[in-house]
mmCIF file of C-alpha atoms and ligand atoms in Angstrom:
data_model
loop_
_atom_site.group_PDB
_atom_site.id
_atom_site.type_symbol
_atom_site.label_atom_id
_atom_site.label_comp_id
_atom_site.label_asym_id
_atom_site.label_seq_id
_atom_site.Cartn_x
_atom_site.Cartn_y
_atom_site.Cartn_z
ATOM 1 C CA UNK A 133 17.615 15.374 20.887
ATOM 2 C CA UNK A 134 16.700 11.814 19.978
ATOM 3 C CA UNK A 135 17.869 10.433 16.654
ATOM 4 C CA UNK A 136 17.588 7.084 14.889
ATOM 5 C CA UNK A 137 19.413 5.714 11.901
ATOM 6 C CA UNK A 138 17.800 2.903 9.886
ATOM 7 C CA UNK A 139 18.154 1.170 6.543
ATOM 8 C CA UNK A 140 16.378 3.250 3.898
ATOM 9 C CA UNK A 141 12.701 2.226 3.810
ATOM 10 C CA UNK A 142 10.652 0.866 0.919
ATOM 11 C CA UNK A 143 6.997 1.580 0.231
ATOM 12 C CA UNK A 144 5.419 -1.633 -1.001
ATOM 13 C CA UNK A 145 2.148 -0.085 -2.236
ATOM 14 C CA UNK A 146 1.881 3.227 -4.097
ATOM 15 C CA UNK A 147 -0.415 4.864 -6.632
ATOM 16 C CA UNK A 148 1.518 7.217 -8.886
ATOM 17 C CA UNK A 149 -1.303 7.836 -11.411
ATOM 18 C CA UNK A 150 -0.108 9.428 -14.671
ATOM 19 C CA UNK A 151 0.548 12.746 -16.453
ATOM 20 C CA UNK A 152 0.703 15.904 -14.340
ATOM 21 C CA UNK A 153 -0.177 14.097 -11.090
ATOM 22 C CA UNK A 154 2.553 11.498 -11.633
ATOM 23 C CA UNK A 155 5.185 14.225 -12.127
ATOM 24 C CA UNK A 156 4.086 15.950 -8.926
ATOM 25 C CA UNK A 157 3.764 12.911 -6.641
ATOM 26 C CA UNK A 158 6.719 10.688 -7.640
ATOM 27 C CA UNK A 159 9.307 12.988 -5.939
ATOM 28 C CA UNK A 160 7.279 12.871 -2.705
ATOM 29 C CA UNK A 161 7.861 9.115 -2.531
ATOM 30 C CA UNK A 162 11.425 9.024 -3.867
ATOM 31 C CA UNK A 163 12.560 11.541 -1.198
ATOM 32 C CA UNK A 164 12.217 8.954 1.595
ATOM 33 C CA UNK A 165 11.879 5.564 -0.052
ATOM 34 C CA UNK A 166 14.329 3.493 -2.095
ATOM 35 C CA UNK A 167 11.837 1.199 -3.850
ATOM 36 C CA UNK A 168 8.101 0.888 -4.361
ATOM 37 C CA UNK A 169 5.589 -1.477 -5.826
ATOM 38 C CA UNK A 170 3.461 0.592 -8.196
ATOM 39 C CA UNK A 171 -0.249 -0.165 -8.544
ATOM 40 C CA UNK A 172 -1.663 -0.731 -12.034
ATOM 41 C CA UNK A 173 -5.155 0.805 -11.628
ATOM 42 C CA UNK A 174 -4.783 3.514 -14.255
ATOM 43 C CA UNK A 175 -7.479 4.276 -16.809
ATOM 44 C CA UNK A 176 -7.079 2.075 -18.822
ATOM 45 C CA UNK A 177 -5.314 -0.338 -16.435
ATOM 46 C CA UNK A 178 -1.813 -1.786 -16.934
ATOM 47 C CA UNK A 179 -2.582 -5.236 -18.308
ATOM 48 C CA UNK A 180 0.690 -6.609 -19.666
ATOM 49 C CA UNK A 181 4.461 -6.337 -19.600
ATOM 50 C CA UNK A 182 4.593 -3.897 -22.499
ATOM 51 C CA UNK A 183 2.278 -1.399 -20.794
ATOM 52 C CA UNK A 184 4.143 -1.889 -17.506
ATOM 53 C CA UNK A 185 7.484 -1.040 -19.142
ATOM 54 C CA UNK A 186 6.087 2.100 -20.777
ATOM 55 C CA UNK A 187 4.580 3.193 -17.468
ATOM 56 C CA UNK A 188 7.875 2.488 -15.715
ATOM 57 C CA UNK A 189 9.673 4.836 -18.149
ATOM 58 C CA UNK A 190 7.183 7.631 -17.374
ATOM 59 C CA UNK A 191 7.820 7.113 -13.656
ATOM 60 C CA UNK A 192 11.597 7.044 -14.128
ATOM 61 C CA UNK A 193 11.418 10.346 -16.015
ATOM 62 C CA UNK A 194 9.757 11.920 -12.958
ATOM 63 C CA UNK A 195 12.449 10.817 -10.466
ATOM 64 C CA UNK A 196 14.603 13.789 -9.401
ATOM 65 C CA UNK A 197 18.075 13.513 -10.968
ATOM 66 C CA UNK A 198 19.928 13.292 -7.648
ATOM 67 C CA UNK A 199 17.836 10.406 -6.318
ATOM 68 C CA UNK A 200 18.107 6.657 -6.731
ATOM 69 C CA UNK A 201 14.736 4.956 -6.773
ATOM 70 C CA UNK A 202 13.450 1.685 -8.187
ATOM 71 C CA UNK A 203 9.816 1.262 -9.184
ATOM 72 C CA UNK A 204 8.602 -2.352 -9.266
ATOM 73 C CA UNK A 205 5.773 -2.749 -11.726
ATOM 74 C CA UNK A 206 2.547 -4.709 -11.468
ATOM 75 C CA UNK A 207 -0.140 -5.771 -13.864
ATOM 76 C CA UNK A 208 -3.832 -5.830 -13.189
ATOM 77 C CA UNK A 209 -5.282 -9.333 -13.072
ATOM 78 C CA UNK A 210 -8.325 -9.870 -15.276
ATOM 79 C CA UNK A 211 -10.246 -12.924 -16.332
ATOM 80 C CA UNK A 212 -8.348 -12.639 -19.643
ATOM 81 C CA UNK A 213 -4.787 -12.341 -18.337
ATOM 82 C CA UNK A 214 -2.455 -14.265 -20.628
ATOM 83 C CA UNK A 215 -0.400 -16.767 -18.582
ATOM 84 C CA UNK A 216 2.362 -17.095 -21.137
ATOM 85 C CA UNK A 217 2.819 -13.356 -21.569
ATOM 86 C CA UNK A 218 2.814 -12.905 -17.777
ATOM 87 C CA UNK A 219 5.471 -15.547 -17.280
ATOM 88 C CA UNK A 220 7.705 -13.950 -19.925
ATOM 89 C CA UNK A 221 7.187 -10.462 -18.508
ATOM 90 C CA UNK A 222 8.105 -11.701 -15.043
ATOM 91 C CA UNK A 223 11.177 -13.491 -16.321
ATOM 92 C CA UNK A 224 12.429 -10.483 -18.310
ATOM 93 C CA UNK A 225 11.867 -8.200 -15.298
ATOM 94 C CA UNK A 226 9.143 -5.957 -16.713
ATOM 95 C CA UNK A 227 6.573 -7.226 -14.201
ATOM 96 C CA UNK A 228 7.280 -7.787 -10.503
ATOM 97 C CA UNK A 229 3.850 -8.844 -9.242
ATOM 98 C CA UNK A 230 0.174 -9.162 -10.136
ATOM 99 C CA UNK A 231 -2.642 -7.220 -8.479
ATOM 100 C CA UNK A 232 -6.024 -8.778 -7.843
ATOM 101 C CA UNK A 233 -8.883 -6.304 -7.530
ATOM 102 C CA UNK A 234 -12.282 -7.884 -7.030
ATOM 103 C CA UNK A 235 -14.386 -6.095 -9.697
ATOM 104 C CA UNK A 236 -15.864 -2.893 -8.291
ATOM 105 C CA UNK A 237 -13.936 -2.995 -5.001
ATOM 106 C CA UNK A 238 -12.287 0.407 -5.335
ATOM 107 C CA UNK A 239 -10.981 3.193 -7.605
ATOM 108 C CA UNK A 240 -10.726 2.015 -11.239
ATOM 109 C CA UNK A 241 -11.396 -1.627 -10.443
ATOM 110 C CA UNK A 242 -14.202 -2.217 -12.957
ATOM 111 C CA UNK A 243 -12.116 -4.612 -15.039
ATOM 112 C CA UNK A 244 -11.149 -6.650 -11.982
ATOM 113 C CA UNK A 245 -12.032 -10.247 -11.188
ATOM 114 C CA UNK A 246 -15.712 -11.188 -10.964
ATOM 115 C CA UNK A 247 -15.314 -14.955 -10.723
ATOM 116 C CA UNK A 248 -12.230 -16.257 -8.927
ATOM 117 C CA UNK A 249 -12.534 -19.645 -10.614
ATOM 118 C CA UNK A 250 -11.711 -17.997 -13.961
ATOM 119 C CA UNK A 251 -8.270 -16.873 -12.763
ATOM 120 C CA UNK A 252 -7.259 -20.121 -11.087
ATOM 121 C CA UNK A 253 -5.063 -21.193 -14.065
ATOM 122 C CA UNK A 254 -3.174 -17.860 -13.900
ATOM 123 C CA UNK A 255 -2.700 -18.257 -10.131
ATOM 124 C CA UNK A 256 -1.359 -21.743 -10.754
ATOM 125 C CA UNK A 257 1.218 -20.373 -13.201
ATOM 126 C CA UNK A 258 2.144 -17.672 -10.702
ATOM 127 C CA UNK A 259 2.642 -20.249 -7.971
ATOM 128 C CA UNK A 260 4.885 -22.363 -10.241
ATOM 129 C CA UNK A 261 6.893 -19.338 -11.434
ATOM 130 C CA UNK A 262 7.182 -17.528 -8.088
ATOM 131 C CA UNK A 263 5.223 -14.417 -9.130
ATOM 132 C CA UNK A 264 3.762 -12.588 -6.100
ATOM 133 C CA UNK A 265 0.011 -11.974 -5.895
ATOM 134 C CA UNK A 266 -1.085 -8.695 -4.289
ATOM 135 C CA UNK A 267 -4.684 -8.662 -3.142
ATOM 136 C CA UNK A 268 -7.210 -5.921 -2.500
ATOM 137 C CA UNK A 269 -9.077 -7.991 0.063
ATOM 138 C CA UNK A 270 -12.674 -6.820 0.006
ATOM 139 C CA UNK A 271 -15.802 -8.692 -1.039
ATOM 140 C CA UNK A 272 -17.857 -6.551 -3.395
ATOM 141 C CA UNK A 273 -21.403 -7.849 -3.107
ATOM 142 C CA UNK A 274 -23.390 -4.656 -2.491
ATOM 143 C CA UNK A 275 -25.463 -6.365 0.212
ATOM 144 C CA UNK A 276 -22.377 -6.761 2.398
ATOM 145 C CA UNK A 277 -21.922 -4.022 4.970
ATOM 146 C CA UNK A 278 -18.940 -1.865 3.977
ATOM 147 C CA UNK A 279 -17.295 -2.458 7.366
ATOM 148 C CA UNK A 280 -17.487 -6.258 6.907
ATOM 149 C CA UNK A 281 -16.091 -6.491 3.382
ATOM 150 C CA UNK A 282 -12.558 -7.450 4.384
ATOM 151 C CA UNK A 283 -13.686 -10.175 6.765
ATOM 152 C CA UNK A 284 -16.065 -11.665 4.179
ATOM 153 C CA UNK A 285 -13.325 -11.638 1.538
ATOM 154 C CA UNK A 286 -10.980 -13.508 3.863
ATOM 155 C CA UNK A 287 -13.580 -16.142 4.684
ATOM 156 C CA UNK A 288 -14.916 -16.623 1.157
ATOM 157 C CA UNK A 289 -11.997 -15.895 -1.177
ATOM 158 C CA UNK A 290 -8.606 -15.515 0.478
ATOM 159 C CA UNK A 291 -8.900 -18.758 2.358
ATOM 160 C CA UNK A 292 -9.840 -20.523 -0.890
ATOM 161 C CA UNK A 293 -6.783 -19.060 -2.669
ATOM 162 C CA UNK A 294 -4.426 -19.924 0.202
ATOM 163 C CA UNK A 295 -5.701 -23.493 0.451
ATOM 164 C CA UNK A 296 -5.392 -24.091 -3.287
ATOM 165 C CA UNK A 297 -1.995 -22.447 -3.700
ATOM 166 C CA UNK A 298 0.109 -22.929 -0.565
ATOM 167 C CA UNK A 299 3.311 -22.039 -2.449
ATOM 168 C CA UNK A 300 1.920 -18.826 -3.945
ATOM 169 C CA UNK A 301 3.521 -15.700 -2.489
ATOM 170 C CA UNK A 302 0.605 -13.552 -1.344
ATOM 171 C CA UNK A 303 0.419 -10.034 0.061
ATOM 172 C CA UNK A 304 -2.913 -9.096 1.581
ATOM 173 C CA UNK A 305 -2.819 -5.355 0.994
ATOM 174 C CA UNK A 306 -3.718 -2.526 3.391
ATOM 175 C CA UNK A 307 -5.243 -4.718 6.080
ATOM 176 C CA UNK A 308 -7.708 -3.004 8.389
ATOM 177 C CA UNK A 309 -9.118 -5.572 10.814
ATOM 178 C CA UNK A 310 -8.197 -7.793 13.715
ATOM 179 C CA UNK A 311 -9.493 -10.737 11.652
ATOM 180 C CA UNK A 312 -7.061 -9.965 8.820
ATOM 181 C CA UNK A 313 -4.121 -9.630 11.223
ATOM 182 C CA UNK A 314 -5.005 -12.965 12.835
ATOM 183 C CA UNK A 315 -5.511 -14.731 9.512
ATOM 184 C CA UNK A 316 -2.121 -13.559 8.231
ATOM 185 C CA UNK A 317 -0.382 -14.527 11.475
ATOM 186 C CA UNK A 318 -1.888 -18.004 11.290
ATOM 187 C CA UNK A 319 -1.027 -18.445 7.598
ATOM 188 C CA UNK A 320 2.071 -20.063 6.163
ATOM 189 C CA UNK A 321 5.307 -18.176 5.425
ATOM 190 C CA UNK A 322 4.134 -17.204 1.929
ATOM 191 C CA UNK A 323 1.333 -15.034 3.299
ATOM 192 C CA UNK A 324 2.142 -11.490 4.479
ATOM 193 C CA UNK A 325 0.336 -8.161 4.692
ATOM 194 C CA UNK A 326 0.910 -4.464 4.158
ATOM 195 C CA UNK A 327 -0.383 -1.830 6.548
ATOM 196 C CA UNK A 328 -0.899 1.883 5.812
ATOM 197 C CA UNK A 329 -0.099 4.874 8.030
ATOM 198 C CA UNK A 330 -3.721 6.029 7.994
ATOM 199 C CA UNK A 331 -5.058 2.684 9.239
ATOM 200 C CA UNK A 332 -2.511 2.805 12.076
ATOM 201 C CA UNK A 333 -3.322 6.422 12.911
ATOM 202 C CA UNK A 334 -7.102 6.658 12.707
ATOM 203 C CA UNK A 335 -10.307 4.822 13.416
ATOM 204 C CA UNK A 336 -13.667 5.213 11.679
ATOM 205 C CA UNK A 337 -14.791 8.067 13.941
ATOM 206 C CA UNK A 338 -12.369 10.320 12.120
ATOM 207 C CA UNK A 339 -14.426 10.048 8.921
ATOM 208 C CA UNK A 340 -17.296 11.787 10.735
ATOM 209 C CA UNK A 341 -15.520 14.121 13.156
ATOM 210 C CA UNK A 342 -17.941 17.073 13.410
ATOM 211 C CA UNK A 343 -19.101 16.473 9.829
ATOM 212 C CA UNK A 344 -18.138 14.332 6.879
ATOM 213 C CA UNK A 345 -14.382 14.264 6.217
ATOM 214 C CA UNK A 346 -13.797 13.217 2.611
ATOM 215 C CA UNK A 347 -10.017 13.297 3.046
ATOM 216 C CA UNK A 348 -10.261 10.427 5.524
ATOM 217 C CA UNK A 349 -12.221 8.262 3.109
ATOM 218 C CA UNK A 350 -10.265 5.351 1.701
ATOM 219 C CA UNK A 351 -10.877 1.697 0.862
ATOM 220 C CA UNK A 352 -10.863 -0.528 2.747
ATOM 221 C CA UNK A 353 -12.650 2.005 4.938
ATOM 222 C CA UNK A 354 -11.258 2.881 8.384
ATOM 223 C CA UNK A 355 -12.565 0.537 11.071
ATOM 224 C CA UNK A 356 -13.322 0.557 14.818
ATOM 225 C CA UNK A 357 -10.662 1.446 17.388
ATOM 226 C CA UNK A 358 -10.240 -2.212 18.411
ATOM 227 C CA UNK A 359 -9.116 -3.009 14.871
ATOM 228 C CA UNK A 360 -6.650 -0.097 14.770
ATOM 229 C CA UNK A 361 -5.206 -1.375 18.044
ATOM 230 C CA UNK A 362 -4.891 -4.912 16.672
ATOM 231 C CA UNK A 363 -2.953 -3.597 13.651
ATOM 232 C CA UNK A 364 -0.717 -1.507 15.877
ATOM 233 C CA UNK A 365 -0.010 -4.509 18.030
ATOM 234 C CA UNK A 366 1.101 -6.749 15.167
ATOM 235 C CA UNK A 367 3.246 -4.159 13.409
ATOM 236 C CA UNK A 368 5.048 -3.099 16.611
ATOM 237 C CA UNK A 369 5.499 -6.623 17.948
ATOM 238 C CA UNK A 370 9.152 -7.615 18.481
ATOM 239 C CA UNK A 371 8.792 -10.754 16.388
ATOM 240 C CA UNK A 372 6.881 -9.118 13.528
ATOM 241 C CA UNK A 373 8.042 -10.726 10.285
ATOM 242 C CA UNK A 374 4.824 -10.730 8.273
ATOM 243 C CA UNK A 375 3.658 -7.108 8.316
ATOM 244 C CA UNK A 376 5.332 -4.281 6.430
ATOM 245 C CA UNK A 377 4.690 -0.783 5.180
ATOM 246 C CA UNK A 378 2.607 -0.258 2.067
ATOM 247 C CA UNK A 379 1.368 3.311 2.338
ATOM 248 C CA UNK A 380 -1.372 3.063 -0.302
ATOM 249 C CA UNK A 381 -0.622 6.717 -0.994
ATOM 250 C CA UNK A 382 -3.469 7.471 -3.395
ATOM 251 C CA UNK A 383 -3.622 11.012 -4.751
ATOM 252 C CA UNK A 384 -6.916 12.440 -5.986
ATOM 253 C CA UNK A 385 -7.637 16.078 -6.867
ATOM 254 C CA UNK A 386 -9.317 17.854 -3.947
ATOM 255 C CA UNK A 387 -12.309 18.549 -6.177
ATOM 256 C CA UNK A 388 -12.750 14.817 -6.825
ATOM 257 C CA UNK A 389 -12.782 14.064 -3.110
ATOM 258 C CA UNK A 390 -14.866 17.034 -1.951
ATOM 259 C CA UNK A 391 -17.798 16.030 -4.110
ATOM 260 C CA UNK A 392 -21.270 14.516 -3.818
ATOM 261 C CA UNK A 393 -19.638 11.181 -4.679
ATOM 262 C CA UNK A 394 -16.075 11.581 -3.461
ATOM 263 C CA UNK A 395 -13.227 9.251 -4.472
ATOM 264 C CA UNK A 396 -11.582 6.838 -2.029
ATOM 265 C CA UNK A 397 -7.895 7.392 -1.382
ATOM 266 C CA UNK A 398 -5.537 9.214 0.972
ATOM 267 C CA UNK A 399 -2.410 10.977 -0.268
ATOM 268 C CA UNK A 400 0.090 10.370 2.523
ATOM 269 C CA UNK A 401 3.514 10.231 0.808
ATOM 270 C CA UNK A 402 4.906 13.610 1.979
ATOM 271 C CA UNK A 403 4.861 12.953 5.776
ATOM 272 C CA UNK A 404 4.378 9.229 5.892
ATOM 273 C CA UNK A 405 7.680 8.349 7.593
ATOM 274 C CA UNK A 406 7.471 11.042 10.295
ATOM 275 C CA UNK A 407 3.903 9.886 11.045
ATOM 276 C CA UNK A 408 4.824 6.189 11.218
ATOM 277 C CA UNK A 409 7.844 6.954 13.408
ATOM 278 C CA UNK A 410 5.665 8.995 15.781
ATOM 279 C CA UNK A 411 3.137 6.148 15.964
ATOM 280 C CA UNK A 412 5.910 3.669 16.846
ATOM 281 C CA UNK A 413 7.375 6.116 19.372
ATOM 282 C CA UNK A 414 3.972 6.650 21.024
ATOM 283 C CA UNK A 415 3.711 2.850 21.320
ATOM 284 C CA UNK A 416 7.252 2.627 22.809
ATOM 285 C CA UNK A 417 8.253 0.476 19.864
ATOM 286 C CA UNK A 418 10.933 2.421 17.986
ATOM 287 C CA UNK A 419 13.118 -0.684 18.068
ATOM 288 C CA UNK A 420 10.607 -2.429 15.762
ATOM 289 C CA UNK A 421 10.396 0.417 13.236
ATOM 290 C CA UNK A 422 13.179 -0.761 10.929
ATOM 291 C CA UNK A 423 11.665 -4.246 10.544
ATOM 292 C CA UNK A 424 8.340 -2.731 9.530
ATOM 293 C CA UNK A 425 9.574 -0.075 7.095
ATOM 294 C CA UNK A 426 12.847 -1.512 5.752
ATOM 295 C CA UNK A 427 13.277 -5.260 6.302
ATOM 296 C CA UNK A 428 10.129 -7.380 6.346
ATOM 297 C CA UNK A 429 8.960 -6.421 2.863
ATOM 298 C CA UNK A 430 12.361 -7.180 1.311
ATOM 299 C CA UNK A 431 12.386 -10.536 3.114
ATOM 300 C CA UNK A 432 8.895 -11.380 1.858
ATOM 301 C CA UNK A 433 9.823 -10.550 -1.742
ATOM 302 C CA UNK A 434 13.215 -12.244 -1.338
ATOM 303 C CA UNK A 435 15.253 -9.217 -2.390
ATOM 304 C CA UNK A 436 18.244 -7.500 -0.775
ATOM 305 C CA UNK A 437 17.929 -4.800 1.838
ATOM 306 C CA UNK A 438 18.774 -1.294 0.706
ATOM 307 C CA UNK A 439 22.417 -0.330 1.214
ATOM 308 C CA UNK A 440 21.829 3.308 2.134
ATOM 309 C CA UNK A 441 20.440 4.547 5.445
ATOM 310 C CA UNK A 442 18.286 7.415 6.623
ATOM 311 C CA UNK A 443 18.265 9.379 9.857
ATOM 312 C CA UNK A 444 15.156 10.519 11.698
ATOM 313 C CA UNK A 445 15.265 13.134 14.428
ATOM 314 C CA UNK A 446 12.793 13.957 17.178
ATOM 315 C CA UNK A 447 12.473 17.724 17.475
ATOM 316 C CA UNK A 448 11.034 19.733 20.355
ATOM 317 C CA UNK A 449 8.768 21.612 17.942
ATOM 318 C CA UNK A 450 5.888 19.892 16.153
ATOM 319 C CA UNK A 451 6.313 19.290 12.450
ATOM 320 C CA UNK A 452 4.322 21.847 10.494
ATOM 321 C CA UNK A 453 2.457 20.256 7.626
ATOM 322 C CA UNK A 454 1.891 21.694 4.177
ATOM 323 C CA UNK A 455 -1.828 21.398 3.581
ATOM 324 C CA UNK A 456 -1.692 20.469 -0.087
ATOM 325 C CA UNK A 457 0.407 19.674 -3.111
ATOM 326 C CA UNK A 458 -0.287 22.324 -5.746
ATOM 327 C CA UNK A 459 -0.732 21.445 -9.397
ATOM 328 C CA UNK A 460 -1.217 23.912 -12.257
ATOM 329 C CA UNK A 461 -4.930 24.457 -11.714
ATOM 330 C CA UNK A 462 -5.714 22.069 -8.873
ATOM 331 C CA UNK A 463 -4.431 20.661 -5.610
ATOM 332 C CA UNK A 464 -4.130 17.364 -3.764
ATOM 333 C CA UNK A 465 -4.772 17.459 -0.013
ATOM 334 C CA UNK A 466 -1.982 15.901 2.075
ATOM 335 C CA UNK A 467 -2.838 13.460 4.878
ATOM 336 C CA UNK A 468 -2.600 14.851 8.421
ATOM 337 C CA UNK A 469 -3.306 12.442 11.253
ATOM 338 C CA UNK A 470 -4.645 15.041 13.726
ATOM 339 C CA UNK A 471 -2.077 14.420 16.476
ATOM 340 C CA UNK A 472 1.314 16.074 16.951
ATOM 341 C CA UNK A 473 4.312 14.776 15.010
ATOM 342 C CA UNK A 474 7.767 15.575 16.355
ATOM 343 C CA UNK A 475 9.836 13.276 14.139
ATOM 344 C CA UNK A 476 11.270 14.216 10.778
ATOM 345 C CA UNK A 477 13.678 12.739 8.265
ATOM 346 C CA UNK A 478 16.912 14.722 8.285
ATOM 347 C CA UNK A 479 18.771 12.942 5.471
HETATM 348 O O1 DOR B 172 -8.589 4.204 -0.953
HETATM 349 C C1 DOR B 172 -8.122 3.641 -1.936
HETATM 350 N N1 DOR B 172 -7.703 4.328 -3.028
HETATM 351 N N2 DOR B 172 -8.051 2.308 -1.947
HETATM 352 C C2 DOR B 172 -7.686 1.640 -3.032
HETATM 353 O O2 DOR B 172 -7.660 0.439 -2.973
HETATM 354 C C3 DOR B 172 -7.394 2.334 -4.298
HETATM 355 C C4 DOR B 172 -6.973 3.692 -4.058
HETATM 356 C C5 DOR B 172 -6.965 4.539 -5.305
HETATM 357 O O3 DOR B 172 -6.499 4.085 -6.347
HETATM 358 O O4 DOR B 172 -7.414 5.693 -5.217
HETATM 359 ZN ZN1 ZN B 173 -3.995 0.938 -3.251
#
């Protein structure tokens, strides 16, 4: 039986939501991950250090007693973000990073940024102070084809931000295209990217496999096979330093996804590590797994590696997946990649 032992992973991009969903999903992340960056796109969004601290307390209350887990909080960048308050909140530790959603790009992004020029002074303060900027990299003009939104954002907005703020620490979140991978590789050391398990596992055909599959709908939307392969290549590469795991685990009630206007988001926390390990194994790249899930993100954010370790084991029997996470009167469907998974976390 094959076994690997690696530094405990971090998930650098999670959606924990709030209330009953938060209580149900937090333990699914804390089981396998030591730390996470928590997205601020609640309704209403987390806009300042005070809200971030209150939200952090609600998350901490949902962590199982026998587990150690650190949530890193973010605020949602708007055209009215207060530079001074942000700087103080970063310095006193209540805010770890700032999330830029172009207005209308995804779930609960209505109060996002419409005009980049209006947030340039905040980005300048962030560059000076060392506050990381996390970017949902999709252009939102409705005339742009949904499959081209990431590429257009890179050309029109990301490049502008990178050129103006070379010292700003930037994470291009959940990249989905060959163009994004190449842009990040060519960028300076302050630019890195997160990659999700679903974008490594699936291409856009899986949204339409025999009918419409709402549980494979996320944003940025899944792309062509050549893009999935490009992502796989960069994350499994021996010298990968710039790409790390951000699962974008994004729970929605099944009724909100199986609807005439279904929500974007894939809830992948429960089996994320077994799936990622299988993907690396299938690519003969298990030796690069630890960099992707446990080291590169910590290096990018200039924080220590986790001290504890986890062990993964390859079994002869396929992992059997639970189909959903049950809530009181609802359920959240759990991501299944559609190929066999033999790996599991054993401690
Ligand atoms: O698919 C997605 N779901 N992409 C995002 O960027 C947001 C997320 C959510 O909050 O549901
Ligand atoms: Zn997200």
